[in-house]
């Protein structure tokens, strides 16, 4: 299934995306739902973030080539930080360029979407806790990152967590091509098979630190090839089977 959340005639609903049609759900994929007879063409709706999250838990330096481009050691434990719920941004939304930032970066990331409350889950048992996967962009005020000594400020501005356009449970997260493009030019290209810490390990590891709630997302890290963006740029994150997440820089 490919799950979307959308606004249509001032009503917000979840739906199932099939080709270019959305079948409207009664209820939500994070609980009970039924698929109704109502179908709406995709171009008639405004897609929203595919869920609301209480937290976006992010993993830093989870691709070897990205750690090397910062001349940092390969982590032996995941590097973890959190983006606030106010950083969420939908597909086609505009990223706000903060006044105090002089270098704004994209980071293409595979995101895990938690489907049900997860606490102290073992690696072998994570499957039922994952609703699916989506594209995410870990927008970063790069010049503010070293100034702070930790990453919260650089990663937490409003609109710094675009994700979507849909959540799919039809992909194998251990082998997905992942790419970013700015103004149509490919700048990152890798595969989720290059993750240092993979999806089952991360869900288990994080669930032993904090309770993961339905709708929470985990950004799994970005491959090498990061660089800056400018006002008016278009940035796209493309992940195999997960569509294209497109945003502009305001
Ligand atoms: Mg990142």
PDB file of C-alpha atoms and ligand atoms in Angstrom:
ATOM      1  CA  UNK A   1       0.000   0.000   0.000  1.00  0.00           C
ATOM      2  CA  UNK A   2       0.996   3.610  -0.566  1.00  0.00           C
ATOM      3  CA  UNK A   3      -0.551   5.816   2.121  1.00  0.00           C
ATOM      4  CA  UNK A   4      -1.107   9.554   1.678  1.00  0.00           C
ATOM      5  CA  UNK A   5      -2.678  12.261   3.794  1.00  0.00           C
ATOM      6  CA  UNK A   6      -4.371  15.073   1.950  1.00  0.00           C
ATOM      7  CA  UNK A   7      -6.701  18.048   2.102  1.00  0.00           C
ATOM      8  CA  UNK A   8      -9.727  18.132  -0.211  1.00  0.00           C
ATOM      9  CA  UNK A   9     -12.621  20.591   0.143  1.00  0.00           C
ATOM     10  CA  UNK A  10     -11.301  21.634   3.575  1.00  0.00           C
ATOM     11  CA  UNK A  11     -11.344  18.076   4.901  1.00  0.00           C
ATOM     12  CA  UNK A  12      -8.181  16.196   5.865  1.00  0.00           C
ATOM     13  CA  UNK A  13      -8.182  12.447   5.162  1.00  0.00           C
ATOM     14  CA  UNK A  14      -5.852   9.526   4.690  1.00  0.00           C
ATOM     15  CA  UNK A  15      -5.967   7.628   1.433  1.00  0.00           C
ATOM     16  CA  UNK A  16      -4.406   4.847  -0.599  1.00  0.00           C
ATOM     17  CA  UNK A  17      -2.557   6.025  -3.691  1.00  0.00           C
ATOM     18  CA  UNK A  18      -3.088   3.832  -6.741  1.00  0.00           C
ATOM     19  CA  UNK A  19      -1.508   5.144  -9.939  1.00  0.00           C
ATOM     20  CA  UNK A  20      -2.890   8.708 -10.026  1.00  0.00           C
ATOM     21  CA  UNK A  21      -6.009   8.047  -7.990  1.00  0.00           C
ATOM     22  CA  UNK A  22      -6.509   8.271  -4.227  1.00  0.00           C
ATOM     23  CA  UNK A  23      -8.967   5.910  -2.559  1.00  0.00           C
ATOM     24  CA  UNK A  24     -10.259   7.666   0.552  1.00  0.00           C
ATOM     25  CA  UNK A  25      -9.910   5.936   3.923  1.00  0.00           C
ATOM     26  CA  UNK A  26     -12.273   6.095   6.847  1.00  0.00           C
ATOM     27  CA  UNK A  27      -9.918   6.019   9.825  1.00  0.00           C
ATOM     28  CA  UNK A  28      -6.142   6.000   9.632  1.00  0.00           C
ATOM     29  CA  UNK A  29      -3.324   3.596   8.764  1.00  0.00           C
ATOM     30  CA  UNK A  30      -2.119   4.138  12.356  1.00  0.00           C
ATOM     31  CA  UNK A  31      -5.235   2.383  13.657  1.00  0.00           C
ATOM     32  CA  UNK A  32      -8.368   0.811  12.232  1.00  0.00           C
ATOM     33  CA  UNK A  33      -9.539   1.875   8.797  1.00  0.00           C
ATOM     34  CA  UNK A  34     -11.758   0.915   5.914  1.00  0.00           C
ATOM     35  CA  UNK A  35     -11.253   1.771   2.258  1.00  0.00           C
ATOM     36  CA  UNK A  36     -14.308   3.691   1.024  1.00  0.00           C
ATOM     37  CA  UNK A  37     -15.795   3.744  -2.478  1.00  0.00           C
ATOM     38  CA  UNK A  38     -14.706   7.376  -2.907  1.00  0.00           C
ATOM     39  CA  UNK A  39     -11.791   7.914  -5.289  1.00  0.00           C
ATOM     40  CA  UNK A  40     -10.264  11.318  -6.105  1.00  0.00           C
ATOM     41  CA  UNK A  41      -7.695  12.136  -8.819  1.00  0.00           C
ATOM     42  CA  UNK A  42      -4.340  12.919  -7.190  1.00  0.00           C
ATOM     43  CA  UNK A  43      -4.038  16.291  -8.928  1.00  0.00           C
ATOM     44  CA  UNK A  44      -7.267  17.519  -7.292  1.00  0.00           C
ATOM     45  CA  UNK A  45      -5.981  17.236  -3.720  1.00  0.00           C
ATOM     46  CA  UNK A  46      -3.324  19.018  -1.695  1.00  0.00           C
ATOM     47  CA  UNK A  47      -0.919  16.413  -0.338  1.00  0.00           C
ATOM     48  CA  UNK A  48       0.054  17.013   3.301  1.00  0.00           C
ATOM     49  CA  UNK A  49       2.887  15.406   5.230  1.00  0.00           C
ATOM     50  CA  UNK A  50       1.886  11.709   5.145  1.00  0.00           C
ATOM     51  CA  UNK A  51       1.585  11.733   8.952  1.00  0.00           C
ATOM     52  CA  UNK A  52       2.098  13.936  11.997  1.00  0.00           C
ATOM     53  CA  UNK A  53       5.071  13.039  14.155  1.00  0.00           C
ATOM     54  CA  UNK A  54       5.774  13.688  17.817  1.00  0.00           C
ATOM     55  CA  UNK A  55       9.480  13.473  16.982  1.00  0.00           C
ATOM     56  CA  UNK A  56      11.718  12.876  13.998  1.00  0.00           C
ATOM     57  CA  UNK A  57      14.669  10.886  15.285  1.00  0.00           C
ATOM     58  CA  UNK A  58      17.666  11.348  13.035  1.00  0.00           C
ATOM     59  CA  UNK A  59      20.860   9.365  12.602  1.00  0.00           C
ATOM     60  CA  UNK A  60      24.050  11.231  11.690  1.00  0.00           C
ATOM     61  CA  UNK A  61      27.050   9.893   9.787  1.00  0.00           C
ATOM     62  CA  UNK A  62      25.357   6.618   8.835  1.00  0.00           C
ATOM     63  CA  UNK A  63      27.016   6.273   5.417  1.00  0.00           C
ATOM     64  CA  UNK A  64      30.792   5.758   5.373  1.00  0.00           C
ATOM     65  CA  UNK A  65      31.393   8.213   2.510  1.00  0.00           C
ATOM     66  CA  UNK A  66      29.485  10.986   4.349  1.00  0.00           C
ATOM     67  CA  UNK A  67      31.574  10.490   7.517  1.00  0.00           C
ATOM     68  CA  UNK A  68      34.729  10.610   5.392  1.00  0.00           C
ATOM     69  CA  UNK A  69      33.731  13.860   3.637  1.00  0.00           C
ATOM     70  CA  UNK A  70      33.698  15.498   7.086  1.00  0.00           C
ATOM     71  CA  UNK A  71      36.943  13.680   7.985  1.00  0.00           C
ATOM     72  CA  UNK A  72      35.140  12.122  10.943  1.00  0.00           C
ATOM     73  CA  UNK A  73      35.661   8.575  12.234  1.00  0.00           C
ATOM     74  CA  UNK A  74      33.154   5.864  11.241  1.00  0.00           C
ATOM     75  CA  UNK A  75      30.710   5.658  14.172  1.00  0.00           C
ATOM     76  CA  UNK A  76      30.654   2.508  16.273  1.00  0.00           C
ATOM     77  CA  UNK A  77      27.403   3.655  17.963  1.00  0.00           C
ATOM     78  CA  UNK A  78      24.636   5.569  16.129  1.00  0.00           C
ATOM     79  CA  UNK A  79      24.870   9.375  16.324  1.00  0.00           C
ATOM     80  CA  UNK A  80      21.330  10.436  17.320  1.00  0.00           C
ATOM     81  CA  UNK A  81      19.568  13.801  17.282  1.00  0.00           C
ATOM     82  CA  UNK A  82      15.932  14.936  17.102  1.00  0.00           C
ATOM     83  CA  UNK A  83      14.043  17.415  14.956  1.00  0.00           C
ATOM     84  CA  UNK A  84      10.955  19.009  16.531  1.00  0.00           C
ATOM     85  CA  UNK A  85       7.446  18.491  15.139  1.00  0.00           C
ATOM     86  CA  UNK A  86       7.462  22.140  14.016  1.00  0.00           C
ATOM     87  CA  UNK A  87      10.167  21.303  11.434  1.00  0.00           C
ATOM     88  CA  UNK A  88       7.750  19.148   9.376  1.00  0.00           C
ATOM     89  CA  UNK A  89       7.102  20.228   5.775  1.00  0.00           C
ATOM     90  CA  UNK A  90       4.988  18.586   3.065  1.00  0.00           C
ATOM     91  CA  UNK A  91       5.909  17.656  -0.504  1.00  0.00           C
ATOM     92  CA  UNK A  92       5.896  20.849  -2.629  1.00  0.00           C
ATOM     93  CA  UNK A  93       6.220  23.042   0.485  1.00  0.00           C
ATOM     94  CA  UNK A  94       8.737  25.884   0.723  1.00  0.00           C
ATOM     95  CA  UNK A  95      11.801  25.601   2.964  1.00  0.00           C
ATOM     96  CA  UNK A  96      12.381  28.863   4.843  1.00  0.00           C
ATOM     97  CA  UNK A  97      15.995  30.061   4.550  1.00  0.00           C
ATOM     98  CA  UNK A  98      16.853  31.361   8.063  1.00  0.00           C
ATOM     99  CA  UNK A  99      18.311  34.880   8.211  1.00  0.00           C
ATOM    100  CA  UNK A 100      21.134  33.769  10.523  1.00  0.00           C
ATOM    101  CA  UNK A 101      22.256  30.997   8.165  1.00  0.00           C
ATOM    102  CA  UNK A 102      24.801  31.451   5.376  1.00  0.00           C
ATOM    103  CA  UNK A 103      24.877  27.891   4.108  1.00  0.00           C
ATOM    104  CA  UNK A 104      21.782  25.739   3.769  1.00  0.00           C
ATOM    105  CA  UNK A 105      22.282  22.067   2.826  1.00  0.00           C
ATOM    106  CA  UNK A 106      20.051  19.245   1.586  1.00  0.00           C
ATOM    107  CA  UNK A 107      20.513  15.682   2.901  1.00  0.00           C
ATOM    108  CA  UNK A 108      18.659  12.858   1.096  1.00  0.00           C
ATOM    109  CA  UNK A 109      17.487  10.288   3.640  1.00  0.00           C
ATOM    110  CA  UNK A 110      15.366   7.153   3.769  1.00  0.00           C
ATOM    111  CA  UNK A 111      12.807   7.605   6.576  1.00  0.00           C
ATOM    112  CA  UNK A 112      11.177   4.830   8.579  1.00  0.00           C
ATOM    113  CA  UNK A 113       7.567   5.503   9.681  1.00  0.00           C
ATOM    114  CA  UNK A 114       6.548   3.929  12.993  1.00  0.00           C
ATOM    115  CA  UNK A 115       3.076   2.333  12.841  1.00  0.00           C
ATOM    116  CA  UNK A 116       2.468   1.424  16.485  1.00  0.00           C
ATOM    117  CA  UNK A 117       3.890   2.226  19.887  1.00  0.00           C
ATOM    118  CA  UNK A 118       7.333   0.623  20.238  1.00  0.00           C
ATOM    119  CA  UNK A 119       9.305   0.247  23.473  1.00  0.00           C
ATOM    120  CA  UNK A 120      12.205  -2.168  24.112  1.00  0.00           C
ATOM    121  CA  UNK A 121      11.692  -4.052  20.847  1.00  0.00           C
ATOM    122  CA  UNK A 122      14.299  -6.628  19.824  1.00  0.00           C
ATOM    123  CA  UNK A 123      15.871  -6.495  16.344  1.00  0.00           C
ATOM    124  CA  UNK A 124      14.071  -9.679  15.225  1.00  0.00           C
ATOM    125  CA  UNK A 125      10.681  -8.256  16.265  1.00  0.00           C
ATOM    126  CA  UNK A 126      10.644  -4.760  14.690  1.00  0.00           C
ATOM    127  CA  UNK A 127       8.553  -5.658  11.592  1.00  0.00           C
ATOM    128  CA  UNK A 128       5.039  -5.108  13.002  1.00  0.00           C
ATOM    129  CA  UNK A 129       6.060  -1.708  14.448  1.00  0.00           C
ATOM    130  CA  UNK A 130       6.977  -0.252  11.053  1.00  0.00           C
ATOM    131  CA  UNK A 131       4.145   1.126   8.897  1.00  0.00           C
ATOM    132  CA  UNK A 132       6.439   1.801   5.946  1.00  0.00           C
ATOM    133  CA  UNK A 133       9.018   4.102   4.433  1.00  0.00           C
ATOM    134  CA  UNK A 134       9.148   7.546   2.865  1.00  0.00           C
ATOM    135  CA  UNK A 135      11.585  10.115   1.458  1.00  0.00           C
ATOM    136  CA  UNK A 136      12.981  12.785   3.770  1.00  0.00           C
ATOM    137  CA  UNK A 137      15.306  15.760   3.490  1.00  0.00           C
ATOM    138  CA  UNK A 138      17.371  16.562   6.592  1.00  0.00           C
ATOM    139  CA  UNK A 139      17.736  20.284   5.863  1.00  0.00           C
ATOM    140  CA  UNK A 140      20.761  21.663   7.700  1.00  0.00           C
ATOM    141  CA  UNK A 141      22.049  25.158   8.469  1.00  0.00           C
ATOM    142  CA  UNK A 142      25.590  23.887   7.922  1.00  0.00           C
ATOM    143  CA  UNK A 143      27.468  26.968   9.078  1.00  0.00           C
ATOM    144  CA  UNK A 144      25.633  26.917  12.425  1.00  0.00           C
ATOM    145  CA  UNK A 145      26.482  23.250  13.119  1.00  0.00           C
ATOM    146  CA  UNK A 146      30.142  23.609  14.280  1.00  0.00           C
ATOM    147  CA  UNK A 147      29.384  26.902  16.062  1.00  0.00           C
ATOM    148  CA  UNK A 148      26.966  25.138  18.380  1.00  0.00           C
ATOM    149  CA  UNK A 149      28.994  22.071  19.351  1.00  0.00           C
ATOM    150  CA  UNK A 150      25.803  20.025  18.995  1.00  0.00           C
ATOM    151  CA  UNK A 151      23.324  19.806  16.141  1.00  0.00           C
ATOM    152  CA  UNK A 152      19.958  20.920  17.519  1.00  0.00           C
ATOM    153  CA  UNK A 153      20.043  24.521  16.257  1.00  0.00           C
ATOM    154  CA  UNK A 154      21.421  23.648  12.809  1.00  0.00           C
ATOM    155  CA  UNK A 155      18.754  20.993  12.225  1.00  0.00           C
ATOM    156  CA  UNK A 156      15.632  22.328  13.952  1.00  0.00           C
ATOM    157  CA  UNK A 157      14.376  25.440  12.170  1.00  0.00           C
ATOM    158  CA  UNK A 158      10.741  25.437  11.023  1.00  0.00           C
ATOM    159  CA  UNK A 159      10.374  23.628   7.629  1.00  0.00           C
ATOM    160  CA  UNK A 160      13.730  21.781   8.061  1.00  0.00           C
ATOM    161  CA  UNK A 161      12.095  18.328   7.846  1.00  0.00           C
ATOM    162  CA  UNK A 162      10.371  17.847   4.486  1.00  0.00           C
ATOM    163  CA  UNK A 163       9.053  14.293   4.087  1.00  0.00           C
ATOM    164  CA  UNK A 164       6.686  12.406   1.797  1.00  0.00           C
ATOM    165  CA  UNK A 165       4.982  12.335  -0.646  1.00  0.00           C
ATOM    166  CA  UNK A 166       3.613   8.956   0.554  1.00  0.00           C
ATOM    167  CA  UNK A 167       4.421   6.070   2.902  1.00  0.00           C
ATOM    168  CA  UNK A 168       4.949   2.683   1.245  1.00  0.00           C
ATOM    169  CA  UNK A 169       5.061  -0.749   2.851  1.00  0.00           C
ATOM    170  CA  UNK A 170       5.995  -2.323  -0.486  1.00  0.00           C
ATOM    171  CA  UNK A 171       9.781  -1.724  -0.485  1.00  0.00           C
ATOM    172  CA  UNK A 172      12.781  -3.622   0.894  1.00  0.00           C
ATOM    173  CA  UNK A 173      14.620  -0.898   2.879  1.00  0.00           C
ATOM    174  CA  UNK A 174      17.920  -2.774   2.750  1.00  0.00           C
ATOM    175  CA  UNK A 175      18.375  -2.175  -0.984  1.00  0.00           C
ATOM    176  CA  UNK A 176      16.937   1.085  -2.342  1.00  0.00           C
ATOM    177  CA  UNK A 177      18.639   3.593  -4.620  1.00  0.00           C
ATOM    178  CA  UNK A 178      18.672   7.078  -3.062  1.00  0.00           C
ATOM    179  CA  UNK A 179      19.390  10.318  -4.849  1.00  0.00           C
ATOM    180  CA  UNK A 180      19.164  14.077  -4.416  1.00  0.00           C
ATOM    181  CA  UNK A 181      18.856  16.631  -7.179  1.00  0.00           C
ATOM    182  CA  UNK A 182      19.080  20.408  -7.003  1.00  0.00           C
ATOM    183  CA  UNK A 183      17.581  22.243  -9.983  1.00  0.00           C
ATOM    184  CA  UNK A 184      17.533  18.901 -11.818  1.00  0.00           C
ATOM    185  CA  UNK A 185      21.238  18.102 -11.277  1.00  0.00           C
ATOM    186  CA  UNK A 186      22.080  14.881  -9.386  1.00  0.00           C
ATOM    187  CA  UNK A 187      24.311  15.659  -6.378  1.00  0.00           C
ATOM    188  CA  UNK A 188      23.985  12.552  -4.191  1.00  0.00           C
ATOM    189  CA  UNK A 189      23.567   9.009  -5.476  1.00  0.00           C
ATOM    190  CA  UNK A 190      23.857   5.914  -3.308  1.00  0.00           C
ATOM    191  CA  UNK A 191      21.920   2.907  -2.027  1.00  0.00           C
ATOM    192  CA  UNK A 192      20.468   2.114   1.392  1.00  0.00           C
ATOM    193  CA  UNK A 193      22.575  -1.078   1.311  1.00  0.00           C
ATOM    194  CA  UNK A 194      25.464   1.246   2.272  1.00  0.00           C
ATOM    195  CA  UNK A 195      23.926   2.188   5.637  1.00  0.00           C
ATOM    196  CA  UNK A 196      26.303   1.470   8.547  1.00  0.00           C
ATOM    197  CA  UNK A 197      23.374   0.826  10.932  1.00  0.00           C
ATOM    198  CA  UNK A 198      20.401  -0.753   9.134  1.00  0.00           C
ATOM    199  CA  UNK A 199      16.666  -0.343   9.667  1.00  0.00           C
ATOM    200  CA  UNK A 200      15.914  -3.221  12.121  1.00  0.00           C
ATOM    201  CA  UNK A 201      18.899  -2.327  14.309  1.00  0.00           C
ATOM    202  CA  UNK A 202      17.948   1.367  14.446  1.00  0.00           C
ATOM    203  CA  UNK A 203      14.294   0.763  15.374  1.00  0.00           C
ATOM    204  CA  UNK A 204      15.334  -1.641  18.133  1.00  0.00           C
ATOM    205  CA  UNK A 205      18.184   0.581  19.384  1.00  0.00           C
ATOM    206  CA  UNK A 206      16.007   3.707  19.552  1.00  0.00           C
ATOM    207  CA  UNK A 207      13.051   1.877  21.136  1.00  0.00           C
ATOM    208  CA  UNK A 208      15.361   0.975  24.012  1.00  0.00           C
ATOM    209  CA  UNK A 209      16.063   4.691  24.582  1.00  0.00           C
ATOM    210  CA  UNK A 210      12.663   6.340  23.980  1.00  0.00           C
ATOM    211  CA  UNK A 211       9.134   5.136  23.283  1.00  0.00           C
ATOM    212  CA  UNK A 212       8.472   5.452  19.558  1.00  0.00           C
ATOM    213  CA  UNK A 213       4.907   6.568  18.872  1.00  0.00           C
ATOM    214  CA  UNK A 214       2.691   5.986  15.821  1.00  0.00           C
ATOM    215  CA  UNK A 215       3.648   8.535  13.178  1.00  0.00           C
ATOM    216  CA  UNK A 216       7.154   9.098  14.525  1.00  0.00           C
ATOM    217  CA  UNK A 217       9.764   8.990  11.793  1.00  0.00           C
ATOM    218  CA  UNK A 218      13.393   7.917  11.832  1.00  0.00           C
ATOM    219  CA  UNK A 219      15.726   9.576   9.324  1.00  0.00           C
ATOM    220  CA  UNK A 220      18.435   7.010   8.641  1.00  0.00           C
ATOM    221  CA  UNK A 221      21.268   9.304   7.540  1.00  0.00           C
ATOM    222  CA  UNK A 222      22.565  10.732   4.293  1.00  0.00           C
ATOM    223  CA  UNK A 223      25.192   9.534   1.803  1.00  0.00           C
ATOM    224  CA  UNK A 224      28.161  11.610   0.655  1.00  0.00           C
ATOM    225  CA  UNK A 225      27.795  14.517  -1.746  1.00  0.00           C
ATOM    226  CA  UNK A 226      26.200  17.190   0.404  1.00  0.00           C
ATOM    227  CA  UNK A 227      26.461  20.839  -0.628  1.00  0.00           C
ATOM    228  CA  UNK A 228      24.664  24.148  -0.298  1.00  0.00           C
ATOM    229  CA  UNK A 229      21.449  25.536  -1.812  1.00  0.00           C
ATOM    230  CA  UNK A 230      20.299  29.041  -2.663  1.00  0.00           C
ATOM    231  CA  UNK A 231      17.075  31.055  -2.609  1.00  0.00           C
ATOM    232  CA  UNK A 232      14.730  29.828  -5.360  1.00  0.00           C
ATOM    233  CA  UNK A 233      16.394  26.432  -5.814  1.00  0.00           C
ATOM    234  CA  UNK A 234      14.310  23.288  -6.284  1.00  0.00           C
ATOM    235  CA  UNK A 235      15.455  20.231  -4.322  1.00  0.00           C
ATOM    236  CA  UNK A 236      14.250  16.690  -4.987  1.00  0.00           C
ATOM    237  CA  UNK A 237      14.827  13.506  -2.991  1.00  0.00           C
ATOM    238  CA  UNK A 238      14.242  10.387  -5.078  1.00  0.00           C
ATOM    239  CA  UNK A 239      14.160   6.936  -3.462  1.00  0.00           C
ATOM    240  CA  UNK A 240      13.394   3.739  -5.362  1.00  0.00           C
ATOM    241  CA  UNK A 241       9.710   2.828  -4.867  1.00  0.00           C
ATOM    242  CA  UNK A 242       9.047   5.929  -2.746  1.00  0.00           C
ATOM    243  CA  UNK A 243       8.486   8.557  -5.411  1.00  0.00           C
ATOM    244  CA  UNK A 244       9.920  12.066  -5.496  1.00  0.00           C
ATOM    245  CA  UNK A 245       9.869  14.540  -2.600  1.00  0.00           C
ATOM    246  CA  UNK A 246      10.106  18.002  -4.134  1.00  0.00           C
ATOM    247  CA  UNK A 247      10.531  21.320  -2.311  1.00  0.00           C
ATOM    248  CA  UNK A 248      11.677  24.829  -3.120  1.00  0.00           C
ATOM    249  CA  UNK A 249      13.957  27.091  -1.110  1.00  0.00           C
ATOM    250  CA  UNK A 250      12.264  30.354  -0.117  1.00  0.00           C
TER     251      UNK A 250
HETATM  252 MG1  LIG B   1      21.206  13.843   8.126  1.00  0.00          MG
END
